Coordinates of C-alpha atoms in Angstrom, one line a residue:
Chain A
D217 CA 70.1 69.7 91.6
T218 CA 72.8 71.4 89.4
G219 CA 75.0 69.2 87.4
V220 CA 78.3 70.0 85.8
S221 CA 77.9 72.9 83.4
Q222 CA 80.2 74.0 80.5
D223 CA 80.3 77.2 78.6
P224 CA 80.1 77.7 75.7
R225 CA 78.4 74.7 74.3
H226 CA 79.7 75.4 70.8
K227 CA 82.7 77.4 69.6
I228 CA 83.7 78.0 66.0
T229 CA 87.1 79.8 65.5
K230 CA 89.6 80.4 62.9
R231 CA 93.0 78.7 62.9
G232 CA 95.5 80.6 65.0
Q233 CA 93.0 82.2 67.4
N234 CA 92.9 81.6 71.1
V235 CA 89.9 80.1 72.8
T236 CA 88.9 79.6 76.4
F237 CA 86.3 77.2 77.8
R238 CA 84.8 77.2 81.3
C239 CA 83.6 74.3 83.5
D240 CA 81.6 74.7 86.7
P241 CA 81.6 71.4 88.6
I242 CA 79.0 70.1 91.0
S243 CA 79.4 72.1 94.2
E244 CA 81.5 70.4 96.8
H245 CA 83.2 68.2 94.2
N246 CA 86.9 68.8 94.8
R247 CA 88.1 66.7 91.8
L248 CA 87.8 68.1 88.3
Y249 CA 88.9 66.5 85.0
W250 CA 89.2 67.6 81.4
Y251 CA 88.8 65.1 78.5
R252 CA 88.9 65.5 74.8
Q253 CA 86.7 63.4 72.5
T254 CA 87.3 63.3 68.7
L255 CA 84.8 61.9 66.3
G256 CA 84.4 58.1 66.6
Q257 CA 86.5 57.9 69.6
G258 CA 86.1 57.6 73.4
P259 CA 87.1 60.5 75.6
E260 CA 90.8 60.9 76.3
F261 CA 92.1 62.3 79.5
L262 CA 93.8 65.7 79.4
T263 CA 94.3 66.9 83.0
Y264 CA 93.1 66.5 86.6
F265 CA 92.7 69.0 89.5
Q266 CA 92.2 68.2 93.1
N267 CA 91.0 71.5 94.6
E268 CA 93.1 74.2 93.0
A269 CA 96.2 71.9 92.4
Q270 CA 96.7 70.5 88.9
L271 CA 98.0 67.1 89.8
E272 CA 98.2 65.3 86.4
K273 CA 98.6 66.3 82.8
S274 CA 98.5 64.1 79.8
R275 CA 101.2 64.4 77.1
L276 CA 98.2 65.2 74.9
L277 CA 98.2 68.6 76.6
S278 CA 100.7 70.4 74.4
D279 CA 102.3 73.8 75.4
R280 CA 99.4 75.5 73.6
F281 CA 97.0 74.1 76.2
S282 CA 96.7 75.5 79.7
A283 CA 94.1 74.7 82.4
E284 CA 93.5 76.5 85.7
R285 CA 91.3 76.1 88.7
P286 CA 92.2 79.2 90.7
K287 CA 89.9 78.9 93.7
G288 CA 89.2 75.2 93.6
S289 CA 85.8 75.8 92.1
F290 CA 85.3 76.5 88.3
S291 CA 88.0 75.7 85.8
T292 CA 89.1 77.1 82.5
L293 CA 90.8 75.4 79.6
E294 CA 92.6 77.7 77.1
I295 CA 93.9 76.7 73.8
Q296 CA 96.3 79.2 72.1
R297 CA 97.0 79.4 68.4
T298 CA 94.3 76.8 67.6
E299 CA 94.9 74.2 64.9
Q300 CA 92.4 72.2 62.9
G301 CA 93.5 69.1 64.8
D302 CA 92.1 70.8 68.0
S303 CA 88.6 70.3 66.6
A304 CA 86.9 68.1 69.1
M305 CA 84.4 67.9 72.0
Y306 CA 86.0 69.0 75.2
L307 CA 84.4 67.4 78.2
C308 CA 84.6 68.3 81.9
A309 CA 83.8 66.0 84.7
S310 CA 83.9 66.3 88.5
S311 CA 83.8 63.8 91.4
P312 CA 83.3 64.1 95.1
P313 CA 86.1 63.8 97.7
D314 CA 84.5 60.9 99.5
G315 CA 82.8 58.8 96.9
S316 CA 83.1 55.1 97.4
Y317 CA 84.1 54.6 93.8
N318 CA 84.4 58.1 92.6
E319 CA 82.0 58.1 89.7
Q320 CA 82.8 61.0 87.4
F321 CA 79.9 63.3 86.6
F322 CA 80.2 64.7 83.1
G323 CA 79.1 68.0 81.7
P324 CA 77.4 68.5 78.3
G325 CA 80.8 69.4 76.7
T326 CA 82.0 72.2 74.5
R327 CA 82.2 71.4 70.8
L328 CA 85.1 73.2 69.2
T329 CA 85.4 73.6 65.4
V330 CA 88.6 75.2 64.1
L331 CA 88.3 76.4 60.5
Chain B
A86 CA 98.9 49.3 74.5
Q87 CA 95.1 49.6 74.3
K88 CA 93.7 49.1 77.7
I89 CA 89.9 49.0 76.9
T90 CA 88.7 47.1 73.9
Q91 CA 85.2 47.3 72.5
T92 CA 85.0 45.1 69.4
Q93 CA 81.4 45.9 68.4
P94 CA 81.2 49.2 66.5
G95 CA 77.4 48.8 66.2
M96 CA 74.7 46.6 67.6
F97 CA 71.0 46.3 66.7
V98 CA 68.3 45.0 69.0
Q99 CA 64.5 44.9 69.0
E100 CA 62.6 46.7 71.6
K101 CA 62.0 44.6 74.8
E102 CA 64.8 42.2 74.0
A103 CA 68.1 41.9 75.9
V104 CA 71.4 42.9 74.5
T105 CA 75.0 42.4 75.6
L106 CA 77.8 44.9 74.8
D107 CA 81.3 43.5 75.0
C108 CA 84.2 45.0 76.8
T109 CA 87.7 43.6 77.6
Y110 CA 90.4 45.4 79.5
D111 CA 94.1 45.1 80.2
T112 CA 95.8 46.1 83.4
S113 CA 98.5 44.9 85.7
D114 CA 96.9 46.6 88.8
Q115 CA 95.1 44.5 91.4
S116 CA 92.8 47.4 92.3
Y117 CA 90.8 49.0 89.5
G118 CA 87.3 50.0 88.6
L119 CA 85.2 49.4 85.5
F120 CA 82.5 51.8 84.4
W121 CA 79.9 52.0 81.6
Y122 CA 78.7 55.3 80.3
K123 CA 75.9 56.1 77.8
Q124 CA 76.4 59.0 75.4
P125 CA 73.2 60.1 73.6
S126 CA 73.3 62.3 70.5
S127 CA 73.2 65.3 72.8
G128 CA 76.8 64.5 73.8
E129 CA 76.8 64.3 77.6
M130 CA 78.2 61.1 79.2
I131 CA 75.7 59.4 81.5
F132 CA 77.0 57.0 84.2
L133 CA 75.3 53.7 84.1
I134 CA 77.1 51.1 86.3
Y135 CA 80.3 50.4 88.2
Q136 CA 82.2 47.3 89.1
G137 CA 85.2 47.3 91.4
S138 CA 87.9 44.7 90.9
Y139 CA 87.4 43.3 94.4
D140 CA 83.6 43.1 94.1
E141 CA 82.5 39.5 94.3
Q142 CA 79.0 40.1 93.0
N143 CA 78.2 41.3 89.5
A144 CA 76.9 44.9 89.6
T145 CA 73.3 45.6 88.8
E146 CA 71.4 48.9 88.3
G147 CA 67.8 48.6 87.2
R148 CA 67.8 47.2 83.7
Y149 CA 71.6 47.3 83.5
S150 CA 73.9 44.5 84.8
L151 CA 77.6 44.0 84.4
N152 CA 78.9 40.5 83.6
F153 CA 82.3 40.7 85.3
Q154 CA 84.7 37.8 84.5
K155 CA 87.9 38.8 86.1
A156 CA 90.0 35.9 84.8
R157 CA 89.0 36.7 81.3
K158 CA 89.4 40.5 81.9
S159 CA 85.9 41.1 80.5
A160 CA 83.2 43.4 81.8
N161 CA 80.2 43.1 79.5
L162 CA 77.2 45.3 79.9
V163 CA 73.8 43.6 79.7
I164 CA 70.7 45.7 79.0
S165 CA 67.5 43.9 79.6
A166 CA 64.1 44.8 78.1
S167 CA 65.6 47.4 75.6
Q168 CA 63.7 50.6 75.1
L169 CA 63.8 53.0 72.2
G170 CA 65.5 55.5 74.4
D171 CA 68.5 53.2 74.9
S172 CA 69.7 54.0 71.4
A173 CA 73.0 55.7 72.0
M174 CA 76.8 55.2 72.1
Y175 CA 78.0 53.1 75.0
F176 CA 81.5 53.4 76.4
C177 CA 83.3 51.1 78.7
A178 CA 86.0 52.7 80.9
M179 CA 88.6 51.7 83.4
R180 CA 90.0 53.5 86.4
E181 CA 93.4 52.2 87.4
G182 CA 94.2 52.2 91.1
G183 CA 91.9 52.5 94.1
P184 CA 89.0 54.9 94.6
Q185 CA 91.0 57.3 96.7
G186 CA 93.8 57.6 94.3
F187 CA 94.3 59.5 91.0
Q188 CA 91.1 59.1 89.0
K189 CA 92.0 59.0 85.3
L190 CA 89.5 57.1 83.2
V191 CA 90.6 55.2 80.1
F192 CA 87.8 54.7 77.6
G193 CA 87.2 52.3 74.8
T194 CA 86.1 53.3 71.3
G195 CA 82.4 52.7 72.1
T196 CA 79.5 50.7 70.7
R197 CA 76.6 52.3 68.9
L198 CA 73.4 50.6 70.0
L199 CA 70.2 51.0 67.9
V200 CA 66.9 49.8 69.3
S201 CA 64.2 49.2 66.7
P202 CA 60.5 49.1 67.4

């Protein structure tokens, strides 16, 4: 049984660099979510995909952030021109199309540190 | 406005005792869902229990139960017979809208539970 996977698990970058994270949801889960979690806080919603369509974006998702899910399977989250305030854990979650209450299954997260 | 409030930053409990983690919520929707997740130091969020707004019975999953008081807008998590492995952060979350709609979860700030031998 394969859960949600994320790659890389850790990323250290210098301010101004671009970074890209990947999320592989549980197979047959058509819903995919990205959240960001800063130290001492709960996760905050960033964006939501249903199949390949990005249906919702938080205003937390500035122009420097872009997410894709080109074939409705894996998703990527890119941050351009990183800033120190982008340092956080980026969590991906997926849920099935026919769940009775749509529990979201989370991946292990990608911890980003911007120096 | 904050939608999920967890007022206990930290809780301590002895092994084998029960503990209650508090959660209050705010929504104007009639249909919503409440979740509890556990986050160990490894970082991943582990689903524990769910309560729908129309569910008449309190949810239970093994040692976890959810004390749902709709009029008070509270959804407290009760862990019975605590184990050392229960030491972790616990997050209460709410999904607004029905289960077939848009699925954004709003999380509280969490409660850190420490179980001592």
